[in-house]
Tab-separated table of C-alpha atoms in Angstrom:
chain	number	residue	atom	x	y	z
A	2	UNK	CA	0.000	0.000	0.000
A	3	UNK	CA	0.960	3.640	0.118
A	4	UNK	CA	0.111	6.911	1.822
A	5	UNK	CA	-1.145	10.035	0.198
A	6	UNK	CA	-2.295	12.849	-0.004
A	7	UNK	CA	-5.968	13.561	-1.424
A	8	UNK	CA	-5.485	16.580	-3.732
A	9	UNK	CA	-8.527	16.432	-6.028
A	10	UNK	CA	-11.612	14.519	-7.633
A	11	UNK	CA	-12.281	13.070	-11.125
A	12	UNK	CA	-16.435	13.339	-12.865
A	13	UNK	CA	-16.705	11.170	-15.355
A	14	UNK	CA	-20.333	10.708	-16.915
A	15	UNK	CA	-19.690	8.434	-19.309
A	16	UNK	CA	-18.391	5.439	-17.284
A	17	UNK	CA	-17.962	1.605	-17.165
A	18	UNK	CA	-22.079	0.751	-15.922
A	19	UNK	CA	-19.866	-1.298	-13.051
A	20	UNK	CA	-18.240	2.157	-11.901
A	21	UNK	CA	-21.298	3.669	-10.933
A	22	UNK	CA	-21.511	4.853	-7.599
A	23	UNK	CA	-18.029	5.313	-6.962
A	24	UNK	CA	-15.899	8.493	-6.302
A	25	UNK	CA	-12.536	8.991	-7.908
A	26	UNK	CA	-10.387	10.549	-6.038
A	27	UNK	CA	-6.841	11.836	-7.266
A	28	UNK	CA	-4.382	10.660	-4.849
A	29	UNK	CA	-0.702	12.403	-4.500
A	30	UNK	CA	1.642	9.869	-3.016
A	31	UNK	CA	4.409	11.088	-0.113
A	32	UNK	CA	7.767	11.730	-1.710
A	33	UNK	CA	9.061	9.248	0.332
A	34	UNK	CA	6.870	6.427	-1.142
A	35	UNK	CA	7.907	4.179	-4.383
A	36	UNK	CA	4.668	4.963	-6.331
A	37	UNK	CA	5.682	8.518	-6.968
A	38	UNK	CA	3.611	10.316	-8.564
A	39	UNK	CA	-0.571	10.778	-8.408
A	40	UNK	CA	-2.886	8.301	-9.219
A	41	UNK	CA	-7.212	7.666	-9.041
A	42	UNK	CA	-8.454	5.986	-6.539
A	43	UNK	CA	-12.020	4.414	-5.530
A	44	UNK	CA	-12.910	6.155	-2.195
A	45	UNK	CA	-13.753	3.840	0.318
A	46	UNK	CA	-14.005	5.276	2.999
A	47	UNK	CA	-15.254	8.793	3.110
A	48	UNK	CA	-12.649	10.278	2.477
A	49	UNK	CA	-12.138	14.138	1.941
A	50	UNK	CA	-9.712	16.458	0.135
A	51	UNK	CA	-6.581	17.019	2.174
A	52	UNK	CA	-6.569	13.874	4.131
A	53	UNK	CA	-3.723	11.202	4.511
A	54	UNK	CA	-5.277	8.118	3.189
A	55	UNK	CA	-3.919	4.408	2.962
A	56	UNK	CA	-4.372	2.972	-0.749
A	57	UNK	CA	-4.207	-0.302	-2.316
A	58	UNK	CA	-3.278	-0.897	-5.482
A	59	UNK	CA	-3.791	-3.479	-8.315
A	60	UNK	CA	-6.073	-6.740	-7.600
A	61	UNK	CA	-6.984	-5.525	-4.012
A	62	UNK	CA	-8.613	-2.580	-4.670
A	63	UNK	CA	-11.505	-5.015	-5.703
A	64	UNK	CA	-11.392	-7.680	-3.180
A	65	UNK	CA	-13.356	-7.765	0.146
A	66	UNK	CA	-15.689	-5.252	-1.524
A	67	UNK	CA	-19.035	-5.199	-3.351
A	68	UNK	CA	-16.581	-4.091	-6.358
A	69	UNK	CA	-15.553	-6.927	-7.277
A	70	UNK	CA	-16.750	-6.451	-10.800
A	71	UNK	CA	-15.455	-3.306	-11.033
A	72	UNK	CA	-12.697	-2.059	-13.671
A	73	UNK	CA	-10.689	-0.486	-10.432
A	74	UNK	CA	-7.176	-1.057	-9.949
A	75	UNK	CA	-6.576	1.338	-6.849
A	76	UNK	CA	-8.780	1.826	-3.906
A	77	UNK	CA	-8.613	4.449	-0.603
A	78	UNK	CA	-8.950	2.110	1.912
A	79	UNK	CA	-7.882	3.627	5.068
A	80	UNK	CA	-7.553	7.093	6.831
A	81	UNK	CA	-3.830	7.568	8.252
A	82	UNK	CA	-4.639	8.757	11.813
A	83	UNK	CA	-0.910	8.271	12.710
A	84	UNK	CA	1.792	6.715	12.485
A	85	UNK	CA	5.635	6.363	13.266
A	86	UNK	CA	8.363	8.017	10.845
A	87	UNK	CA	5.764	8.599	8.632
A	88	UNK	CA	7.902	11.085	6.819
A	89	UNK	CA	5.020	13.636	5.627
A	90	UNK	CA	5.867	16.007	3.028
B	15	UNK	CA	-6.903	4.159	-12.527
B	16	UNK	CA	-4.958	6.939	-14.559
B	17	UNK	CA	-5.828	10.103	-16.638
B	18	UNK	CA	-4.978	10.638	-19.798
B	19	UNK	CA	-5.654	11.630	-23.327
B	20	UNK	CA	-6.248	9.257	-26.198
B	21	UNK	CA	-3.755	10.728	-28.934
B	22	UNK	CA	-3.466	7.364	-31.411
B	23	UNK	CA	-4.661	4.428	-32.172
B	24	UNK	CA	-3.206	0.618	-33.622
B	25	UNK	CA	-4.337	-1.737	-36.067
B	26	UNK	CA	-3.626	-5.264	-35.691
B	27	UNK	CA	-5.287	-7.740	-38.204
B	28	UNK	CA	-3.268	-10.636	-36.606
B	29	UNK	CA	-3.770	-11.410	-33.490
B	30	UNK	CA	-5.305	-13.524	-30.280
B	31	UNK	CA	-8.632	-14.468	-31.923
B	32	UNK	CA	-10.270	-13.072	-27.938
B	33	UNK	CA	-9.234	-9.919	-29.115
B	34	UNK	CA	-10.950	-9.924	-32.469
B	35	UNK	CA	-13.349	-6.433	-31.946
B	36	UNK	CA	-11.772	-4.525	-29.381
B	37	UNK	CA	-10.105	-0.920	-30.474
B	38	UNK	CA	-6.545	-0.940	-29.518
B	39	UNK	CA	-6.108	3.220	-28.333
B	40	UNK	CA	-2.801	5.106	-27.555
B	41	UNK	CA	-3.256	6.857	-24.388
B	42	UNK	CA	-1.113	9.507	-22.823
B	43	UNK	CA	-0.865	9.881	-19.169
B	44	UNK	CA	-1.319	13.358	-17.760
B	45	UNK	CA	2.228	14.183	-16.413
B	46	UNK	CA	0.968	14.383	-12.793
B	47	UNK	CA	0.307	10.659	-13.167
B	48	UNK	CA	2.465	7.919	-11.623
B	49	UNK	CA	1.867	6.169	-15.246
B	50	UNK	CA	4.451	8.441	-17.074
B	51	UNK	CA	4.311	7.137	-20.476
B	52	UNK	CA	2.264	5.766	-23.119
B	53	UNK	CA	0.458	2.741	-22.904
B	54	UNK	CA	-2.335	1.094	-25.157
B	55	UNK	CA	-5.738	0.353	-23.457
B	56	UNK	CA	-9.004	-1.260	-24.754
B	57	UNK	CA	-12.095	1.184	-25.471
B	58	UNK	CA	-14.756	-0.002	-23.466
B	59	UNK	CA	-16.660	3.395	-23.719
B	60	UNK	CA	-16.121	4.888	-26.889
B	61	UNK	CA	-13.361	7.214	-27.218
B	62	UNK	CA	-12.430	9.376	-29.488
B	63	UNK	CA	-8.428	11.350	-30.498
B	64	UNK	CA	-8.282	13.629	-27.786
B	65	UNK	CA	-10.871	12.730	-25.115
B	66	UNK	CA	-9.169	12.510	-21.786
B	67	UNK	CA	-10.695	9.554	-20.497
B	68	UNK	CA	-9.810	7.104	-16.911
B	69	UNK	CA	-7.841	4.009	-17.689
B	70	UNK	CA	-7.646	1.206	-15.461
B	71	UNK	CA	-4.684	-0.987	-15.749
B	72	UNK	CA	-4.050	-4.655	-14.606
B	73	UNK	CA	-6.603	-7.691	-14.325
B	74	UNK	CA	-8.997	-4.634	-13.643
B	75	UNK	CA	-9.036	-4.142	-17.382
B	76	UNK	CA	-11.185	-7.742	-17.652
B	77	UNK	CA	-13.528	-7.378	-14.965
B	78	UNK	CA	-16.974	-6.722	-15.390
B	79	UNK	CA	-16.868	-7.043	-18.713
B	80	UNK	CA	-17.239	-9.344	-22.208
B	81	UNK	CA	-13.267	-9.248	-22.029
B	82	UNK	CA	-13.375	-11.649	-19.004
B	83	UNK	CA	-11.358	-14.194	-21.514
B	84	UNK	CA	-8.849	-11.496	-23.549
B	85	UNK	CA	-5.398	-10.944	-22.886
B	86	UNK	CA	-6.206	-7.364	-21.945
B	87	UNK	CA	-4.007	-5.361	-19.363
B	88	UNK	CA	-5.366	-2.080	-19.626
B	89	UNK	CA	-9.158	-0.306	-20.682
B	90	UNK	CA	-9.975	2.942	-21.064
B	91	UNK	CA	-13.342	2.748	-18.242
B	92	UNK	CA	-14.600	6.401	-18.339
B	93	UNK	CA	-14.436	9.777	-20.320
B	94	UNK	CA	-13.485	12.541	-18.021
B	95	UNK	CA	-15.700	15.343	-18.083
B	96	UNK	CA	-14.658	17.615	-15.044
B	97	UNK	CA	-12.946	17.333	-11.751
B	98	UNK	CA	-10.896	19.076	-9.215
B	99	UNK	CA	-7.226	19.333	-9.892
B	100	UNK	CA	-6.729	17.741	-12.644
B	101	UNK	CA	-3.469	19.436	-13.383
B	102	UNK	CA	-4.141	18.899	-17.098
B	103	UNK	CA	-1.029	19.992	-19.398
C	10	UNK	CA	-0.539	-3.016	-23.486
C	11	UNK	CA	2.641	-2.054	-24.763
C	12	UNK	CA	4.185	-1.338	-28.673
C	13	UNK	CA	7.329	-2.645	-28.936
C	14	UNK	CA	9.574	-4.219	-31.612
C	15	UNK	CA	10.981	-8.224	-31.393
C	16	UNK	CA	15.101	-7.802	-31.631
C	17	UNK	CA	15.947	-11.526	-30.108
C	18	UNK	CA	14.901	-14.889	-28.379
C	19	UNK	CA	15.932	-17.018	-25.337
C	20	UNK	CA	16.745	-20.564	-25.210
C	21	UNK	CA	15.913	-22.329	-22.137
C	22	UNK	CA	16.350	-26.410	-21.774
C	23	UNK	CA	16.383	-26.605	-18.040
C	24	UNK	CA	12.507	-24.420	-17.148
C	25	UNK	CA	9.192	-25.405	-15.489
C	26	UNK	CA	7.149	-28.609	-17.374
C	27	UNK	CA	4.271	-25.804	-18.273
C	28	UNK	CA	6.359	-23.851	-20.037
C	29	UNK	CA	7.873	-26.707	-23.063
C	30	UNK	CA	6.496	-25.683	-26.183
C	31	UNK	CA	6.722	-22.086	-26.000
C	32	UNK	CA	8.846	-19.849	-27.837
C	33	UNK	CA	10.804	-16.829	-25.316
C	34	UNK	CA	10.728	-13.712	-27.376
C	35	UNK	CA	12.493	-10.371	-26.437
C	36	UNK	CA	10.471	-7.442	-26.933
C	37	UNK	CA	12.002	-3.660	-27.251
C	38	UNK	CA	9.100	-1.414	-26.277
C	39	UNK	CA	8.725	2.397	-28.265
C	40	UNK	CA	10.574	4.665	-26.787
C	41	UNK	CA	6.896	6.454	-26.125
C	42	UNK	CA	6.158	3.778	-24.001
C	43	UNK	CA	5.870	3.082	-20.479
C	44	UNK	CA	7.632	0.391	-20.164
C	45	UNK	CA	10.726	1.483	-21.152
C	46	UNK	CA	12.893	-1.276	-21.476
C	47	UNK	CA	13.184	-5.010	-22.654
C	48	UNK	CA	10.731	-7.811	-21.425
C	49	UNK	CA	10.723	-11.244	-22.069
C	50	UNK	CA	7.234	-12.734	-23.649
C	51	UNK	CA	5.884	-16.027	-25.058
C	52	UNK	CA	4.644	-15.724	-28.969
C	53	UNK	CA	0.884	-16.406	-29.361
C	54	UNK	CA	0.900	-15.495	-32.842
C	55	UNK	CA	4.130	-16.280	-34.865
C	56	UNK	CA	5.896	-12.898	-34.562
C	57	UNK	CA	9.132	-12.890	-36.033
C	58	UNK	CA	12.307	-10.964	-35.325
C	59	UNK	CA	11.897	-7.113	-36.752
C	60	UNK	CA	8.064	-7.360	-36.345
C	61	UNK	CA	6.262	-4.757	-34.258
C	62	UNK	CA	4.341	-6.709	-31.655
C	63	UNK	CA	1.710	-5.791	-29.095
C	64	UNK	CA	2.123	-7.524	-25.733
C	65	UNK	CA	-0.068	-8.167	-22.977
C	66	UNK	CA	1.715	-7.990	-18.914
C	67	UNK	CA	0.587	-9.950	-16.203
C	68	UNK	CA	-1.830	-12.200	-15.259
C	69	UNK	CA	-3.309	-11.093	-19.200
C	70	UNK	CA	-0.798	-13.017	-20.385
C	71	UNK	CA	-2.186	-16.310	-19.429
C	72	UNK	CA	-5.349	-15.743	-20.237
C	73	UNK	CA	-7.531	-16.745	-23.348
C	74	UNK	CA	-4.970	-19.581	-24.216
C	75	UNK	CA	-3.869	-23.177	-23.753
C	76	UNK	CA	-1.035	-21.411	-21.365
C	77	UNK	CA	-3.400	-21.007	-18.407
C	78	UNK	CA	-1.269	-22.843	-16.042
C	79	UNK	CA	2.121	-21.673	-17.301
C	80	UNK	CA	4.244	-19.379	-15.098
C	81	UNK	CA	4.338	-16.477	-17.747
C	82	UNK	CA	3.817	-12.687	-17.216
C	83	UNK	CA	4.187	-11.612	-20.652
C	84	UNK	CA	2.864	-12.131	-23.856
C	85	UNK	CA	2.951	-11.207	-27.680
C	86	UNK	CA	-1.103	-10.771	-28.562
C	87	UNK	CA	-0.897	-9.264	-31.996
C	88	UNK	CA	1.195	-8.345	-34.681
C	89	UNK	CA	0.928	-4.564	-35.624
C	90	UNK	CA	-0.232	-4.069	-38.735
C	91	UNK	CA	-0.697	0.123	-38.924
C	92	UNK	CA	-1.662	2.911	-37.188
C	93	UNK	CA	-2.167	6.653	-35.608
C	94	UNK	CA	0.221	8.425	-34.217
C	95	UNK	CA	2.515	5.203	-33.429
C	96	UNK	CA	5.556	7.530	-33.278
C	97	UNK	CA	7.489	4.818	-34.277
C	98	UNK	CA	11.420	5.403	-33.709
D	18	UNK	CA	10.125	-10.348	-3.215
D	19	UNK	CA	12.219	-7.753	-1.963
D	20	UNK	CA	14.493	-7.121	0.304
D	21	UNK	CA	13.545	-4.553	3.239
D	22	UNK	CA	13.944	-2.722	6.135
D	23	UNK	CA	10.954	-1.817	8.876
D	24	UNK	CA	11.341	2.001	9.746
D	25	UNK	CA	7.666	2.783	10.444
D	26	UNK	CA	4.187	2.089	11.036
D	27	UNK	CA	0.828	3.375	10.292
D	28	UNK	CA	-2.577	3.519	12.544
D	29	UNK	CA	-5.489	3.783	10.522
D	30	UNK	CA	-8.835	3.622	13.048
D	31	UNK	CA	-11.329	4.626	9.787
D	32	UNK	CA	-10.622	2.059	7.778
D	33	UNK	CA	-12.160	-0.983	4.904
D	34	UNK	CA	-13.611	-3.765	7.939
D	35	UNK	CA	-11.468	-6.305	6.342
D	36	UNK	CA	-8.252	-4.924	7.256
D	37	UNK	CA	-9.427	-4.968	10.920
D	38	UNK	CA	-6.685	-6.203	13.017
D	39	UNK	CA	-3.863	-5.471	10.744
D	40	UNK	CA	-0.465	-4.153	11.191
D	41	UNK	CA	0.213	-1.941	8.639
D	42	UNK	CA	4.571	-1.119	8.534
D	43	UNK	CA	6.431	0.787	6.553
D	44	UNK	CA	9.422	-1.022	5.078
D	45	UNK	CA	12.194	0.502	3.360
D	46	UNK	CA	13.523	-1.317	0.406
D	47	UNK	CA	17.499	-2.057	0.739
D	48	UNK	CA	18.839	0.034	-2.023
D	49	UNK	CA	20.010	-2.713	-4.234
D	50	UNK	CA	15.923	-3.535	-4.669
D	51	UNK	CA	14.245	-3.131	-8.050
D	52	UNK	CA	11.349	-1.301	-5.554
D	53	UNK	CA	12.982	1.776	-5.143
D	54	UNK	CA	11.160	3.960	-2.099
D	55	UNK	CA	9.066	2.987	0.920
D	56	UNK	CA	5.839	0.795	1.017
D	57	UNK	CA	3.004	0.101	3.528
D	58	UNK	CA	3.522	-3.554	3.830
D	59	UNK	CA	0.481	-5.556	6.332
D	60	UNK	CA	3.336	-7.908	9.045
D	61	UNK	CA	2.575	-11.494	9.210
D	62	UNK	CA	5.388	-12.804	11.001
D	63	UNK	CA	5.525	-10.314	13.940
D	64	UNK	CA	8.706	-8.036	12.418
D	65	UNK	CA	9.825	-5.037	14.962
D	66	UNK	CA	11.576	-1.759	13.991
D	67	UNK	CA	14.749	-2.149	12.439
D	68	UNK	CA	14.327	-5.639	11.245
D	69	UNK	CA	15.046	-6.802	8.175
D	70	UNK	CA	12.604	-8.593	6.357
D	71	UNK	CA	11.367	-10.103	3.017
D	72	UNK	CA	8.196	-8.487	1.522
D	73	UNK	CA	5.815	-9.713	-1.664
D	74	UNK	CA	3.622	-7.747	-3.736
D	75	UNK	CA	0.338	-7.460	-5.502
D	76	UNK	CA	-1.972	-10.421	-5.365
D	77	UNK	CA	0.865	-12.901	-3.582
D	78	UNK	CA	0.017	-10.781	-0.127
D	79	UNK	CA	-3.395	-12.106	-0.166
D	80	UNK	CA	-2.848	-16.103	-0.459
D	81	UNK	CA	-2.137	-18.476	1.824
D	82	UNK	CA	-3.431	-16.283	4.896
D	83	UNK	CA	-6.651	-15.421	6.616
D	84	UNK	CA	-6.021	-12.382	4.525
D	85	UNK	CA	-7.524	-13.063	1.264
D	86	UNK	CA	-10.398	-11.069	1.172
D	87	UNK	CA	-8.446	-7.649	2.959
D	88	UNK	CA	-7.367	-5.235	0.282
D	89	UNK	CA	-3.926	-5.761	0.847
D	90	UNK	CA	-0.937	-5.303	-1.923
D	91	UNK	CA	2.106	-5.954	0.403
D	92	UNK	CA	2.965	-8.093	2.572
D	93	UNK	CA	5.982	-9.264	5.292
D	94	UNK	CA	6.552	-12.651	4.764
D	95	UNK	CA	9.441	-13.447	6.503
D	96	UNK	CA	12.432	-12.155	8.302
D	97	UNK	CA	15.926	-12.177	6.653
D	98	UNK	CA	18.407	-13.952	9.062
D	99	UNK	CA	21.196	-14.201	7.208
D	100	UNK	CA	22.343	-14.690	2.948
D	101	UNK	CA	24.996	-14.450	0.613
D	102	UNK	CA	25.379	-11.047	-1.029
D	103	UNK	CA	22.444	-9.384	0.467
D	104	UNK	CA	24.479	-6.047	-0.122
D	105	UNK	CA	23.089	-4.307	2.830
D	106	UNK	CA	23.214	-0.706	3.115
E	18	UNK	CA	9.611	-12.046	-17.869
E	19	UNK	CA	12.969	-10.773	-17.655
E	20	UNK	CA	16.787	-12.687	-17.997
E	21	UNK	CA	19.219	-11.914	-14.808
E	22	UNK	CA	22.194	-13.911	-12.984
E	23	UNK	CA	21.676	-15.159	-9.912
E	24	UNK	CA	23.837	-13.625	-7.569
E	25	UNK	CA	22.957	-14.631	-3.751
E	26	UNK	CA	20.109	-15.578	-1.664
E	27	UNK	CA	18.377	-15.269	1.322
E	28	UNK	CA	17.675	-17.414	4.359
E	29	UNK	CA	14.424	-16.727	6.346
E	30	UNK	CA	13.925	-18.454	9.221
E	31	UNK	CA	10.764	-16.893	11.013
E	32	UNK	CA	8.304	-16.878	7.719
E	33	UNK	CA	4.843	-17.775	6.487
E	34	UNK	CA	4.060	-21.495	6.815
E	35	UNK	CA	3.790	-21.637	3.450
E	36	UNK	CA	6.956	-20.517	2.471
E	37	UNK	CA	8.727	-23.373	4.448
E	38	UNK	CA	10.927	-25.566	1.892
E	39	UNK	CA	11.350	-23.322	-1.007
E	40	UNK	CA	15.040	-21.011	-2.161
E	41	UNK	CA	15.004	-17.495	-2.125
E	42	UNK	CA	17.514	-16.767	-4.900
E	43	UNK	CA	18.874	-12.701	-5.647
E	44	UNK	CA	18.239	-12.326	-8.816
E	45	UNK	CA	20.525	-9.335	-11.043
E	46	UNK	CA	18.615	-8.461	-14.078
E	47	UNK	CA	20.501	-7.504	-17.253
E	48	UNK	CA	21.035	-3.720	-17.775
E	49	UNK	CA	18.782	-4.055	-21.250
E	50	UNK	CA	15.570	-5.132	-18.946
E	51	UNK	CA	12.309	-3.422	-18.007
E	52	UNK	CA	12.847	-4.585	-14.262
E	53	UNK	CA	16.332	-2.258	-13.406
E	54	UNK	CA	17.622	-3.324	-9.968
E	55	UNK	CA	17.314	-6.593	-7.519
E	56	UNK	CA	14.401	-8.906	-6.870
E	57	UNK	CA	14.140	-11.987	-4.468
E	58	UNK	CA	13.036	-14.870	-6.697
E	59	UNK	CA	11.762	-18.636	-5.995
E	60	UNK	CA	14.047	-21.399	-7.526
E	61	UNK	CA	11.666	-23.789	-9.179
E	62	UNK	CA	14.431	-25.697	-11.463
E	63	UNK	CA	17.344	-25.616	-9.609
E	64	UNK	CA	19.439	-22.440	-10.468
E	65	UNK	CA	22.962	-21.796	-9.042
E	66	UNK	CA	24.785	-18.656	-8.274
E	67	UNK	CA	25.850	-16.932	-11.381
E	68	UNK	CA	23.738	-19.072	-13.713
E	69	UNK	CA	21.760	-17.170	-16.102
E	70	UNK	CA	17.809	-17.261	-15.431
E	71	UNK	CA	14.215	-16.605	-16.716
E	72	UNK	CA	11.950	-15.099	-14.048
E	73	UNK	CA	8.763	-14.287	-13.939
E	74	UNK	CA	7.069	-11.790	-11.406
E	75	UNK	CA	3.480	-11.141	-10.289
E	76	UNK	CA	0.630	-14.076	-10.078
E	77	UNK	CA	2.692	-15.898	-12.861
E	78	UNK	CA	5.139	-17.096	-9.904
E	79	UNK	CA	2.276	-19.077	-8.188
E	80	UNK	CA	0.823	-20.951	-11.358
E	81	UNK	CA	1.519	-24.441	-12.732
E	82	UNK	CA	3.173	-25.157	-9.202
E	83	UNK	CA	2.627	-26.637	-6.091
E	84	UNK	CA	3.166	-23.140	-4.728
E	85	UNK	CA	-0.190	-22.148	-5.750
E	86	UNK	CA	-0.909	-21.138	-2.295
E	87	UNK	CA	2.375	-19.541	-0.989
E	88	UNK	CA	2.742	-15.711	-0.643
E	89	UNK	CA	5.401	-15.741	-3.632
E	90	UNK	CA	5.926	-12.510	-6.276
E	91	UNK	CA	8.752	-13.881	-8.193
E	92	UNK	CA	9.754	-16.940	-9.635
E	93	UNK	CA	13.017	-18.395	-11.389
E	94	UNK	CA	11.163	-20.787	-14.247
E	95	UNK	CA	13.885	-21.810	-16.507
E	96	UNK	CA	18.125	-21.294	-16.940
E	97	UNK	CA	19.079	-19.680	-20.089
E	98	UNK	CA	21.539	-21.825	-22.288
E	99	UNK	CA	21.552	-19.286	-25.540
E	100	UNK	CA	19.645	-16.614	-27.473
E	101	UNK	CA	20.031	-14.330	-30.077
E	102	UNK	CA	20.597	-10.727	-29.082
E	103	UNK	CA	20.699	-11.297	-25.771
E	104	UNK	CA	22.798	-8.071	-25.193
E	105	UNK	CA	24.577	-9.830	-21.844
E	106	UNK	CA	26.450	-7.317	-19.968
């Protein structure tokens, strides 16, 4: 996984039918981390521009999830309350 | 997912007979994106040159979908029509 | 998927029972691309050296074909025929 | 896999229900690694701070484990004692 | 899949149950490769310290094995005896 940063949204009308419902949110990773620069990610968990947010990428943004049929390769799936050496940028 | 804009496109008579009907399209990531260069995705929503659309990469690309059975890695899943910070460029 | 251009093989005696049969091609993506270097992929449809080739990563690779239940992450999908905007180089 | 190094940790109270009961580390790769920066890596072998240890990626960090319906894309699988060439740094 | 030498391993004694019994070889890939620095790879044929190998990464290390259900990434699946163009540095 990696922590980011929540800088923005994406609207997109003309979708996938299976990616209705979902937010996109456009997620900027720490400098410190290996994905390195912004990606989209599925929201969730509520999450809200500005906040540090834990996201999974590849095969487990769908799993666990009523997604599962869902064209989504990344997913917010946690808020970062804290942490240790977290590094933030 | 990524955003980016569909600048090309590739024709391919042979080839897997699963992918017989898809459209093979060129897509550029924004450079904000973690995805820094050009990849080809399947058109799952009708793209056109120049649409910045949402492509989701990985065994994403064959979910939820009639491509359950192609060797797909990547689909272009939405048309972007707005959003907040999008950095475009 | 990537574009990319087949400039050699591999020749492998010793490798895993699933994998016999299949022929090791090494694939030089576009310089446009995101991958930006060589990968190693299995020929699904009788590429031949100096042929531009589309290939299919990861788990895309096995599917659609008898080579379900080989350990490949790479494959050659298509042969590429024409094009927009290829920026071939 | 790679090679890594625990430096960190992340507490995440709002978070997907599946990843309940998780320990969620940050491991730094050793610089040798193909994996280049830091990643949030779920511990299933009870590493501490400072510990080296061996982490897998994408779908491998679900199997085998009570884990595979969590969104999880990283994993600590083991504990490096000891090698040849490990090239620590 | 990409060609590298073996140069090392790793011994892990504390590590998932289902890792017990298999070789955690360092695998070097060539400087022409996609995949630029070190990865930890399963031996599933046998490979030696500075033997030339084909590995493949992602789900593909799990298939068409008995490791099916082990927490694996990367996996050595064949030695390479020749080529053509195999650019070894």
């Amino acid at each position: 996984m990696l922590i980011g940063k929540v800088v923005g949204f994406v609207v997109s009308t003309r979708k996938c039918e299976e990616l209705v419902g979902n937010k996109f949110m456009i997620v900027e990773p720490l400098k410190t981390m290996n994905t390195e620069k912004r990606i989209v990610a599925v929201d969730k968990v509520g999450a809200g521009i500005g906040e540090l947010v834990l996201v999974a990428q590849g095969s487990a943004a769908r799993v666990g999830t009523s997604n599962d049929r869902a064209p989504i390769d990344a997913a917010i799936v946690g808020i970062v309350d804290a942490g240790q050496n977290l590094d933030l940028e």
